[in-house]
CSV table of C-alpha atoms in Angstrom, one decimal:
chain,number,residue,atom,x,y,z
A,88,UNK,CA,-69.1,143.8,10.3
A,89,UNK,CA,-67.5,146.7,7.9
A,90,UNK,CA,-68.1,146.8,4.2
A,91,UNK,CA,-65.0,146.6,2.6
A,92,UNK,CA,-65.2,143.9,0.5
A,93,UNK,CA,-66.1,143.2,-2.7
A,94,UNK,CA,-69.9,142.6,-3.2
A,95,UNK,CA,-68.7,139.0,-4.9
A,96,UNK,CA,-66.5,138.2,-2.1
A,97,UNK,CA,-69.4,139.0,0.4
A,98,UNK,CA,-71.9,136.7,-2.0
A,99,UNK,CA,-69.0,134.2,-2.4
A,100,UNK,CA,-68.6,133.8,1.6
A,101,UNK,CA,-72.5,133.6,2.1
A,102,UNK,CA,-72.7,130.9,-0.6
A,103,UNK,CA,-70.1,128.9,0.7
A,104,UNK,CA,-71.9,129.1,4.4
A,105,UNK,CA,-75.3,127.8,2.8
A,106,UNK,CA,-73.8,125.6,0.8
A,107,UNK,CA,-71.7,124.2,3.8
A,108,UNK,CA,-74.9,123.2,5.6
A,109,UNK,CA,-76.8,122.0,2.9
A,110,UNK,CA,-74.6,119.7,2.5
A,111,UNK,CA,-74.4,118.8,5.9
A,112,UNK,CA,-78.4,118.6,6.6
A,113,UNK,CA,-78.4,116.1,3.4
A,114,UNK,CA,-75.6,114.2,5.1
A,115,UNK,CA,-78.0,113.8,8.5
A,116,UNK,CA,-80.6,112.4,6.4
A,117,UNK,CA,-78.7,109.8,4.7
A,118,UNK,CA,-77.4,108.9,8.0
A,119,UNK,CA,-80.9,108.0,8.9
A,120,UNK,CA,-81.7,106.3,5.9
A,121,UNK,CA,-78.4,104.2,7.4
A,122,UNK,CA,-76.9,105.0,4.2
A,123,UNK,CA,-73.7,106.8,6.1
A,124,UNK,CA,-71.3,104.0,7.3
A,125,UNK,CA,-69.0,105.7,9.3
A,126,UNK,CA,-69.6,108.4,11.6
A,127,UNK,CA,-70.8,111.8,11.0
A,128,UNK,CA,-69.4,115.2,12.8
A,129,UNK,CA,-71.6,118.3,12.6
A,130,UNK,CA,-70.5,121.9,12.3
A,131,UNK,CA,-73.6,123.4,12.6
A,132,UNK,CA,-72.9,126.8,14.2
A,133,UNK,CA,-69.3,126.8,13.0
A,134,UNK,CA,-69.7,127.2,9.4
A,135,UNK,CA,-68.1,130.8,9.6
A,136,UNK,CA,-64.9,129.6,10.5
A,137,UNK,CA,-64.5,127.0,7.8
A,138,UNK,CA,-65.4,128.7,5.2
A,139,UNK,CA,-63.8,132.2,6.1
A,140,UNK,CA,-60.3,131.0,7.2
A,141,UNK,CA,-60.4,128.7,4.0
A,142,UNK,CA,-61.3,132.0,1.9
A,143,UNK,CA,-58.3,133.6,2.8
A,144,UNK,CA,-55.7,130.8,1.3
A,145,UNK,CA,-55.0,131.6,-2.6
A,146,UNK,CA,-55.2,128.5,-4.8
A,147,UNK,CA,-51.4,127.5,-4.5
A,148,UNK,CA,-51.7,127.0,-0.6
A,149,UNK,CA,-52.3,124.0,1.1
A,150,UNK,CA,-54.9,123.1,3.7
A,151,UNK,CA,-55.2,120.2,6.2
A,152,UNK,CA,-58.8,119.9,7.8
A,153,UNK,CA,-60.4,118.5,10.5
A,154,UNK,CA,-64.0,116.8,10.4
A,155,UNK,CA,-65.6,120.2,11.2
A,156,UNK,CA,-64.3,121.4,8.6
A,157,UNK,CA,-66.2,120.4,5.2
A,158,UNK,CA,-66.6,124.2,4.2
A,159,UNK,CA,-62.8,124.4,4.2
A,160,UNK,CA,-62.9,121.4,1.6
A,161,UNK,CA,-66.1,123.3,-0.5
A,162,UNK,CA,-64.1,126.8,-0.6
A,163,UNK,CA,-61.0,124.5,-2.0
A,164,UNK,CA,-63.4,122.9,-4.4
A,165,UNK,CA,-64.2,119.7,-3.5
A,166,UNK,CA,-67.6,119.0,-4.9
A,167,UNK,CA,-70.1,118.4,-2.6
A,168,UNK,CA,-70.5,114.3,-4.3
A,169,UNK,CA,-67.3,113.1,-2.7
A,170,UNK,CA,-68.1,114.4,0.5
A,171,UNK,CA,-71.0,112.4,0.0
A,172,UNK,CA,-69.2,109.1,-1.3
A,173,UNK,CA,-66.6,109.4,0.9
A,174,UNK,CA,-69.6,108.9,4.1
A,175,UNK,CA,-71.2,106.4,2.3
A,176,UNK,CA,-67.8,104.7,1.4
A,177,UNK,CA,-68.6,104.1,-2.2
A,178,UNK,CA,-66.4,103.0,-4.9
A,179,UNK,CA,-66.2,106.6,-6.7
A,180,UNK,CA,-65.5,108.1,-3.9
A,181,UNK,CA,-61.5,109.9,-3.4
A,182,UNK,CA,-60.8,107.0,-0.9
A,183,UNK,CA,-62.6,104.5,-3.0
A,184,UNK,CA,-64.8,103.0,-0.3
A,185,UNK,CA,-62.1,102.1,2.1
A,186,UNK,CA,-62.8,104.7,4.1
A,187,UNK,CA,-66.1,106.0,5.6
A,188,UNK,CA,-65.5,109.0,7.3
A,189,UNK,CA,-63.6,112.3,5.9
A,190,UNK,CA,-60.3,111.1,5.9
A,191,UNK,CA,-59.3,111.8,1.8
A,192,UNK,CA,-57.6,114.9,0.3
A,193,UNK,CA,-56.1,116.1,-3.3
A,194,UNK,CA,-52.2,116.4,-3.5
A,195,UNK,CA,-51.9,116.9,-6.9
A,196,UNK,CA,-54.8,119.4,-7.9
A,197,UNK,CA,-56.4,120.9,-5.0
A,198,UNK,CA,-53.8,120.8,-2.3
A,199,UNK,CA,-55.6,119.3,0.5
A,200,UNK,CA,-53.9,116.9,3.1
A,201,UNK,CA,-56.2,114.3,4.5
A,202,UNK,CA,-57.3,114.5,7.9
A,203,UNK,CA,-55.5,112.7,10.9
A,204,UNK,CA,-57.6,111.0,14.0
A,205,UNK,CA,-55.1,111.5,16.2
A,206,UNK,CA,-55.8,115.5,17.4
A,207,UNK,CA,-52.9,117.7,16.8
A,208,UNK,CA,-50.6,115.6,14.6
A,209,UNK,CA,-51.7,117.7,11.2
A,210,UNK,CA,-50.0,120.6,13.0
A,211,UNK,CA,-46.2,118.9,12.5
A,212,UNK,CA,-47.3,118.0,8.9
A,213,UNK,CA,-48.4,120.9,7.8
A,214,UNK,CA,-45.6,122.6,9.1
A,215,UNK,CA,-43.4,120.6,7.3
A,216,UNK,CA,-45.2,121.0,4.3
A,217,UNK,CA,-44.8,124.8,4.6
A,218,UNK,CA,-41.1,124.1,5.1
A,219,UNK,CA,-41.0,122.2,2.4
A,220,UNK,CA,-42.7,124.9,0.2
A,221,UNK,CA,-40.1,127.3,1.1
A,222,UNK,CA,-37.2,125.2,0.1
A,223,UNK,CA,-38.6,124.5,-3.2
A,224,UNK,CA,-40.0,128.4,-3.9
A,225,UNK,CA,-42.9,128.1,-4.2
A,226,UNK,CA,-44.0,131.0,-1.8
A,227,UNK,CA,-46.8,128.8,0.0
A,228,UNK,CA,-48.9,128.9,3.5
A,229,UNK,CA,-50.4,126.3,4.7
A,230,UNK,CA,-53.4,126.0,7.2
A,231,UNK,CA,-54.8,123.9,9.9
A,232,UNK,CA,-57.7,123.2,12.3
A,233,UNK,CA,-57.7,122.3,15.8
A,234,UNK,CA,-60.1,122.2,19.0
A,235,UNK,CA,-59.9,123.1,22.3
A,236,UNK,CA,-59.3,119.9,23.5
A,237,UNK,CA,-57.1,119.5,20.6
A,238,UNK,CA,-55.0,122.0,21.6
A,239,UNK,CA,-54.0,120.3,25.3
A,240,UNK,CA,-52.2,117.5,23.4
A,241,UNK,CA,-48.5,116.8,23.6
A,242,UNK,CA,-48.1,116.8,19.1
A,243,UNK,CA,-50.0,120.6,19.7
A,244,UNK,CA,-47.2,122.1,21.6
A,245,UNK,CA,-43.7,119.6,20.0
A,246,UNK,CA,-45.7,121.0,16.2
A,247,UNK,CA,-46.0,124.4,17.4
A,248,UNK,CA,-42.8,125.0,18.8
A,249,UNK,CA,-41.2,123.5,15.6
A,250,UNK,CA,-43.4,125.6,13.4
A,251,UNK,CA,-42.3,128.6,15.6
A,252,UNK,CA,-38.5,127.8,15.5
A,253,UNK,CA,-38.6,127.2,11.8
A,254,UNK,CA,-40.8,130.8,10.9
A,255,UNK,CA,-42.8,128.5,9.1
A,256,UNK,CA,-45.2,130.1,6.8
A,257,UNK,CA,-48.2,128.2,8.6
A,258,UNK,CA,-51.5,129.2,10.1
A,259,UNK,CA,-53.3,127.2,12.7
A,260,UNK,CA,-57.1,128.5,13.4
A,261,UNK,CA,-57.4,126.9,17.3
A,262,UNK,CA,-61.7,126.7,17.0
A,263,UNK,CA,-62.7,127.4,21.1
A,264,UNK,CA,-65.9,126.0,20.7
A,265,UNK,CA,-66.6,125.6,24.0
A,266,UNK,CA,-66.5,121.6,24.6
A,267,UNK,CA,-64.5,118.8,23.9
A,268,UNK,CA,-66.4,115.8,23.1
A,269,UNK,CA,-68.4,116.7,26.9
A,270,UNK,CA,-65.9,118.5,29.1
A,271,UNK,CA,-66.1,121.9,29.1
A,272,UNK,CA,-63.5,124.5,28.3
A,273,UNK,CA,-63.3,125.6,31.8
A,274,UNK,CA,-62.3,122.1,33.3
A,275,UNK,CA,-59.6,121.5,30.8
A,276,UNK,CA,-57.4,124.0,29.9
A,277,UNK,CA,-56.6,127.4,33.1
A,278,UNK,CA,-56.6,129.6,30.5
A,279,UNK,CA,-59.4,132.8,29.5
A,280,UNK,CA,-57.9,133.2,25.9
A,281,UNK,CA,-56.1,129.9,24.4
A,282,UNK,CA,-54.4,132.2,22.1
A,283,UNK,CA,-52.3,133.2,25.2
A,284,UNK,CA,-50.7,129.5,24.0
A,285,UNK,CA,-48.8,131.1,21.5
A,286,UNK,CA,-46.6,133.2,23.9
A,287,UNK,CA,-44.8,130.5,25.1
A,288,UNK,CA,-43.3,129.4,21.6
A,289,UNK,CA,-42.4,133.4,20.3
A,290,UNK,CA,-45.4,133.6,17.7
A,291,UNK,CA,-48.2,136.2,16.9
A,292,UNK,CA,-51.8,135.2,17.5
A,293,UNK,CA,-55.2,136.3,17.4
A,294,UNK,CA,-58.8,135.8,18.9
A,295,UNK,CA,-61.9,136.8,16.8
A,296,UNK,CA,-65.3,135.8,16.8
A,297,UNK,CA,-65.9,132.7,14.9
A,298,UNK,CA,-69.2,133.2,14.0
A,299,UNK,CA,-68.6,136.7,11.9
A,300,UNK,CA,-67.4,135.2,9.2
A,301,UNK,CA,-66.5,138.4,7.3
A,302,UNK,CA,-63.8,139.0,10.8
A,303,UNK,CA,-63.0,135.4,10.4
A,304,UNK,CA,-61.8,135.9,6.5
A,305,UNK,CA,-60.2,139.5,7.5
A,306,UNK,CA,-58.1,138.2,10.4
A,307,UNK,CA,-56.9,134.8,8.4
A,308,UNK,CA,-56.0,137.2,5.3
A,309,UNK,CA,-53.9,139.4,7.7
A,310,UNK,CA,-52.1,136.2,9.2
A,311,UNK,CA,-51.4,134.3,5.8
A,312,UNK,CA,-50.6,137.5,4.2
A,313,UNK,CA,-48.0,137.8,7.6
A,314,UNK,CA,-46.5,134.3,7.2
A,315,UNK,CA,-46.6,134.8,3.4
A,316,UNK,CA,-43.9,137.4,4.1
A,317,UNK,CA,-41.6,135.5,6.3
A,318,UNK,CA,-43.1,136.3,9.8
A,319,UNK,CA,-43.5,132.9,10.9
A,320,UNK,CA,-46.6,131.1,12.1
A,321,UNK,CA,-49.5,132.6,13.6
A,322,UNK,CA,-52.2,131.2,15.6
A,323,UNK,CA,-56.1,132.2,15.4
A,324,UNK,CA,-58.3,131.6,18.3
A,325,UNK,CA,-62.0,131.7,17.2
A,326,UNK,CA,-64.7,131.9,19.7
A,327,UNK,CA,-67.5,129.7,18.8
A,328,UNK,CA,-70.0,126.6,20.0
A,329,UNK,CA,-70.8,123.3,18.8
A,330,UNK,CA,-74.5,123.1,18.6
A,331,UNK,CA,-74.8,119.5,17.9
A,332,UNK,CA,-72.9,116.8,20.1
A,333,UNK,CA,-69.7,115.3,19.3
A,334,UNK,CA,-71.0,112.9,16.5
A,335,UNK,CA,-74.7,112.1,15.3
A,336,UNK,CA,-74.7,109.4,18.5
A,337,UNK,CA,-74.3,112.0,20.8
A,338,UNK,CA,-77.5,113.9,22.0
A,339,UNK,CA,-75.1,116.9,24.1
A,340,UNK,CA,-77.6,116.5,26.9
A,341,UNK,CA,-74.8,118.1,29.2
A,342,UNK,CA,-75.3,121.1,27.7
A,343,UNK,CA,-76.8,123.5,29.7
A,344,UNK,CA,-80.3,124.4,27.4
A,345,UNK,CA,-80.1,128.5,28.2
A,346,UNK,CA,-76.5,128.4,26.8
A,347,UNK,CA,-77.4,126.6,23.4
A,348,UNK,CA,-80.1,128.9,23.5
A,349,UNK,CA,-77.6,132.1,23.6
A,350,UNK,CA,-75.5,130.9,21.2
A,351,UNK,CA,-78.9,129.5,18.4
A,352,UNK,CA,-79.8,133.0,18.5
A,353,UNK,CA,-75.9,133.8,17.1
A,354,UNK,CA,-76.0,131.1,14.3
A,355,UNK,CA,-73.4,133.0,11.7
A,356,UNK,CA,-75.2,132.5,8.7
A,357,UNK,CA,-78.5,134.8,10.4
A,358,UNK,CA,-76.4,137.3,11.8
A,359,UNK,CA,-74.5,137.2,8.0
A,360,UNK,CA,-78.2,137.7,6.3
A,361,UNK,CA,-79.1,140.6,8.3
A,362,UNK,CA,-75.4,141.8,7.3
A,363,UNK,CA,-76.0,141.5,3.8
A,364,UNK,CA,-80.3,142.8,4.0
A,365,UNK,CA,-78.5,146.1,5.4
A,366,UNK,CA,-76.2,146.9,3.8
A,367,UNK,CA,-78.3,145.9,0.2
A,368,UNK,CA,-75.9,143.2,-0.8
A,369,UNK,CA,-78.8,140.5,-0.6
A,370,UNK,CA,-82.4,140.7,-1.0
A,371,UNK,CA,-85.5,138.3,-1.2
A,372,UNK,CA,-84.9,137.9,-5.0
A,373,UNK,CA,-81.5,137.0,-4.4
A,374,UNK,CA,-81.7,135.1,-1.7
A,375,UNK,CA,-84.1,132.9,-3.5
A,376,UNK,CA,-81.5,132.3,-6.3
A,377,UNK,CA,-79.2,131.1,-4.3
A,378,UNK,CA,-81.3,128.6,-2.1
A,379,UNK,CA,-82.3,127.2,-5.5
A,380,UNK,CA,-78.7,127.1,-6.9
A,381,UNK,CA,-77.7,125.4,-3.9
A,382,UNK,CA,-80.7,123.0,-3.5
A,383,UNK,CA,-80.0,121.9,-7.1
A,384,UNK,CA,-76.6,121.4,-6.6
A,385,UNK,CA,-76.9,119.2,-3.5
A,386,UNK,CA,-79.9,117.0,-5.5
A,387,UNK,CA,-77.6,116.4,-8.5
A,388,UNK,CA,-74.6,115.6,-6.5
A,389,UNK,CA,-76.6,113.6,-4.0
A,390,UNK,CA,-78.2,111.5,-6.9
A,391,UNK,CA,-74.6,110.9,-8.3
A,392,UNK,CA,-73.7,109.7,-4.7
A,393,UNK,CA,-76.4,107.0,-4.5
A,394,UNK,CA,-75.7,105.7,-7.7
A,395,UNK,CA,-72.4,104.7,-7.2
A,396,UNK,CA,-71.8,101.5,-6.8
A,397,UNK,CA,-70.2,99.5,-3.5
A,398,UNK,CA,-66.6,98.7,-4.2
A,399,UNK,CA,-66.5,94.9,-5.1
A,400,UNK,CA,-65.1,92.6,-2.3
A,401,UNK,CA,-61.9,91.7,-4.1
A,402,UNK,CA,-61.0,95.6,-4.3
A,403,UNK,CA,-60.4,95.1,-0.8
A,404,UNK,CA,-56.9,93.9,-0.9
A,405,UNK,CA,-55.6,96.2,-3.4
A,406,UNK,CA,-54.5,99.8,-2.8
A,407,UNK,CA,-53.7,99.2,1.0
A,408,UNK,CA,-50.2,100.3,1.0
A,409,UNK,CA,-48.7,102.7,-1.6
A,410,UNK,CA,-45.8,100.4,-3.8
A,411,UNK,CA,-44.3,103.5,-5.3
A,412,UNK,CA,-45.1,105.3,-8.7
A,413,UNK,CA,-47.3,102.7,-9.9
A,414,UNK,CA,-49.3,103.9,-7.1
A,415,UNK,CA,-48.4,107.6,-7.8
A,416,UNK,CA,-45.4,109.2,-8.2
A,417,UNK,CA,-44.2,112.0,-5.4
A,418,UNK,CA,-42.0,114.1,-7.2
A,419,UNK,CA,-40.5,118.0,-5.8
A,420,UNK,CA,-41.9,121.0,-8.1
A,421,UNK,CA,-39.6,123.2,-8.1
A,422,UNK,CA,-40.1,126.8,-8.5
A,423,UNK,CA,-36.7,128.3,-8.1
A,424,UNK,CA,-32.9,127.2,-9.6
A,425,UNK,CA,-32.0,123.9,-7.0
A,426,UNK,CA,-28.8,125.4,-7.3
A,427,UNK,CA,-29.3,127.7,-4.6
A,428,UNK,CA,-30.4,125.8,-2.0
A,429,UNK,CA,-27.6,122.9,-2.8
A,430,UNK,CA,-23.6,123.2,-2.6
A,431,UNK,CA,-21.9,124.9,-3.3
A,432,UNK,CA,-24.4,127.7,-2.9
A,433,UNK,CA,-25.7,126.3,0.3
A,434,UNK,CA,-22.9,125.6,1.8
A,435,UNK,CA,-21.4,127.2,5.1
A,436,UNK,CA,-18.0,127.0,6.4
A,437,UNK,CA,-17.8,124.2,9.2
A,438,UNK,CA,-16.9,126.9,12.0
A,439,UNK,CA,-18.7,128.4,15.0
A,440,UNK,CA,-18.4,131.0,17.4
A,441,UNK,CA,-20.0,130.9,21.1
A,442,UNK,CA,-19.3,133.9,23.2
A,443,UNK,CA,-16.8,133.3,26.2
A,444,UNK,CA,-15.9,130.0,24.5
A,445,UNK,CA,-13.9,130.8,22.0
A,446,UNK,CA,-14.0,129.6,18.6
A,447,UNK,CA,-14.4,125.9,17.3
A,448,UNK,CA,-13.1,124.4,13.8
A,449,UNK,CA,-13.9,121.0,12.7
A,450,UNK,CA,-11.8,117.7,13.2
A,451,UNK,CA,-9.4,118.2,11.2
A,452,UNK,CA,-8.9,122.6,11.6
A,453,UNK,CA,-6.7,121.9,14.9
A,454,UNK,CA,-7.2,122.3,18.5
A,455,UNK,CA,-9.7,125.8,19.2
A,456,UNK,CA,-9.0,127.5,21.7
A,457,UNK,CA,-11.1,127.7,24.8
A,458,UNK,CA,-12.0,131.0,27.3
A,459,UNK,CA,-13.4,130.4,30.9
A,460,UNK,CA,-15.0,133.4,32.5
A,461,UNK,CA,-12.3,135.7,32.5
A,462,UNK,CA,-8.9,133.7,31.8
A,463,UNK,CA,-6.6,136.0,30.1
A,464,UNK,CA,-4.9,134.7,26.4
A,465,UNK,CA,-1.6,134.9,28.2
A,466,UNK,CA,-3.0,132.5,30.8
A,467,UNK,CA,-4.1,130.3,28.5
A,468,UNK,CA,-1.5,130.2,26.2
A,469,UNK,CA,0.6,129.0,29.2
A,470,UNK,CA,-1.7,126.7,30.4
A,471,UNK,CA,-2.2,125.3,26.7
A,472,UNK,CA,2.1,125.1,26.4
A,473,UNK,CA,2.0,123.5,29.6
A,474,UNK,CA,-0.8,120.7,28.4
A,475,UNK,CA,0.6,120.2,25.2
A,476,UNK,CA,4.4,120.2,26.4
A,477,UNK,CA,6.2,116.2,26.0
A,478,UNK,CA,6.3,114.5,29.6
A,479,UNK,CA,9.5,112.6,30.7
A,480,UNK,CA,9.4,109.3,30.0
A,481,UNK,CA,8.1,106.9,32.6
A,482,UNK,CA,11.3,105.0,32.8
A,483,UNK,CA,13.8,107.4,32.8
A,484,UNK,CA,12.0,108.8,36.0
A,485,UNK,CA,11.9,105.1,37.2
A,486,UNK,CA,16.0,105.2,36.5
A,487,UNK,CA,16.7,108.0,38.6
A,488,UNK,CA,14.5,106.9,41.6
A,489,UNK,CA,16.6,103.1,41.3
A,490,UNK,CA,20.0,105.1,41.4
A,491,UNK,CA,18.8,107.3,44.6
A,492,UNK,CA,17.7,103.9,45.9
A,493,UNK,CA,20.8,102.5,45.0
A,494,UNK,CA,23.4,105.3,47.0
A,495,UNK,CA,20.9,105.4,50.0
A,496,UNK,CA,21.5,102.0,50.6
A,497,UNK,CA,25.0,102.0,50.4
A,498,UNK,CA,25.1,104.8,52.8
A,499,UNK,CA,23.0,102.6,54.9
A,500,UNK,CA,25.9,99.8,54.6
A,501,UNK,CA,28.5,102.2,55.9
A,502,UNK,CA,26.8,103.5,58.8
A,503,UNK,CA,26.0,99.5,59.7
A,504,UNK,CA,30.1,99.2,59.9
């Protein structure tokens, strides 16, 4: 790690860590106390990726996360209550109870997509969002997660390759953490370095160690800063572990115990205190403010959380489907004149030119004319006369072969006499 940052930024990204756990440790109790419906996804270990790569997006961009990736949603400024709410699928929470997992977002404030189940389909949607941006001016990047498993889907490689041939301003953080769900990296994908992926689509990437959080926020600034500009995606590959299993059912007893051990002793937020103790950005006195920030935080908005109320049984009927702007209303902001991107501005004349083929009009420009290897003009001026020339009529031609008929069979008379 290199000091180069602001002393708030370093503060702000050690904050965000803590605060990304804390709220994750409460979550783990109240899934004991059965008070969490739904499942529940740890990112213990992982924090510095969430919370670095969410860092570097300025308040305009958009972000799509995964369900490793609370600290993404605490660096947008999703307060830690409907994280909580949303788990315990109460009737203030973003989804209002009808959903008990992390799948809720913000269009209008916040910019936050929801999550989709289905691994690898946020990539084509956020994509398109960044597309989208563009078209309206409004100088965006947006930003997704994905596993390592993830990243072996078919929607990985279609969203990828249509992210790449659109230069989409869009940033996809591929998190190698080692395992998906039980298989191992090694038995699922031939590669050393899964940003080699990127190759095959024409985009930049890069690999950087997910648990240093302060590389994790430089190398995302670099690549939103990059698509920012008009370079097109780029792909992050962070090298990390899951420390927990999949999901709170799942004890991970396939892991082997001396490599959870290697990577316990990396946790990012330990190595980031020993950062910070060095280089006198953090002491004990500081330290101490921020645990008790934090740990008042997470009572208040855990007390908010329990207090709301279930959604009544009736509400369950209502708000399934979205019936237009009653619902809410989707409406393009535009940041630049429309006129530029509509006709007549927009507009391009209906006419293409392929080398060795020639050139093309539309329907109604005539017939274009049509080179074959190394067929001279001349050449195909003739052979184009010759194709368009008028053909003798069929029965004429039928005329003439009835009067040659006609005097060979009278010759055929004569000979007879």
């Amino acid at each position: 790690m290199k000091k180069d940052l602001t002393r708030q930024q370093y503060l702000d990204l050690y904050y965000f860590m803590r605060l990304n756990r804390g709220v994750e440790d409460t979550m783990v109790k109240l899934f004991r106390q059965n008070k969490i419906v739904g499942g529940l996804y740890s990112s213990l270990g992982q924090e510095g990726i969430s919370v670095g790569s969410a860092y570097a997006l300025e308040k305009k961009d958009w972000l799509a996360p995964m369900i490793r990736n609370i600290g993404a949603l605490l660096v947008k400024g999703v307060p830690p209550r409907d994280v909580f709410m949303q788990h315990m699928a109460k009737y203030d929470s973003p989804t209002k109870g009808k959903d008990g997992t992390s799948h809720f977002g913000d269009l209008d404030n916040l910019h936050i997509v929801s999550p989709i189940s289905m691994l690898g389909d946020l990539i084509p949607v956020m994509a398109g969002v960044a597309i989208a941006g563009r078209y309206l001016g409004q100088k965006i990047v947006t930003m997704t997660w994905i596993g390592d498993g993830g990243s072996s889907t078919g929607v990985f490689h279609e969203g990828l390759n249509f992210a790449a041939t659109q230069k989409a301003p869009f940033v996809l953080i591929l998190e190698n953490n080692l395992w998906a769900y039980s298989t191992p990296v090694r038995r699922q994908v031939p590669l050393e370095n899964l940003a080699d992926r990127a190759k095959a689509y024409g985009i930049a990437s890069y690999i950087v160690d997910g648990n240093d959080v302060v590389a994790m926020y430089k190398t995302a600034k670099e690549a939103v800063d990059r698509a920012r500009a008009g370079e097109g995606p780029i792909l992050i590959e962070a090298k990390t572990f899951r420390r927990m299993g999949h999901a709170q059912h799942d004890p991970a007893e396939y892991v082997p115990k001396d490599m959870r051990a290697y990577w316990e002793a990396r946790d990012p937020i330990l190595l980031y205190e020993k950062f910070l103790t060095s280089e006198k950005l953090l002491d004990t006195k500081g330290k101490k403010e921020i645990d008790d920030k934090i740990d008042a935080l997470l009572q208040k908005e855990r007390d908010f959380a329990e207090s709301s109320p279930m959604p009544p049984a009736e509400f369950a009927a209502e708000g399934v489907y979205c019936t237009g702007d009653d619902c809410h209303k989707v409406q393009a902001k535009w940041e630049r004149d429309m006129r530029e991107v509509m006709p007549p501005k927009s507009s391009v004349p209906a006419v293409w030119t392929v080398e060795g083929f020639g050139a093309g009009k539309g329907s109604s420009g005539g017939i274009a004319p049509i080179h074959f290897g190394d067929t001279s003009a001349t050449t195909e001026k003739a052979e184009n006369e010759e194709r368009l020339a008028p053909k003798s009529p069929p029965k004429t031609i039928a005329k003439k072969k009835s009067a040659k008929t006609a005097t060979v069979a009278a010759g055929s008379r004569k000979a007879r006499r």
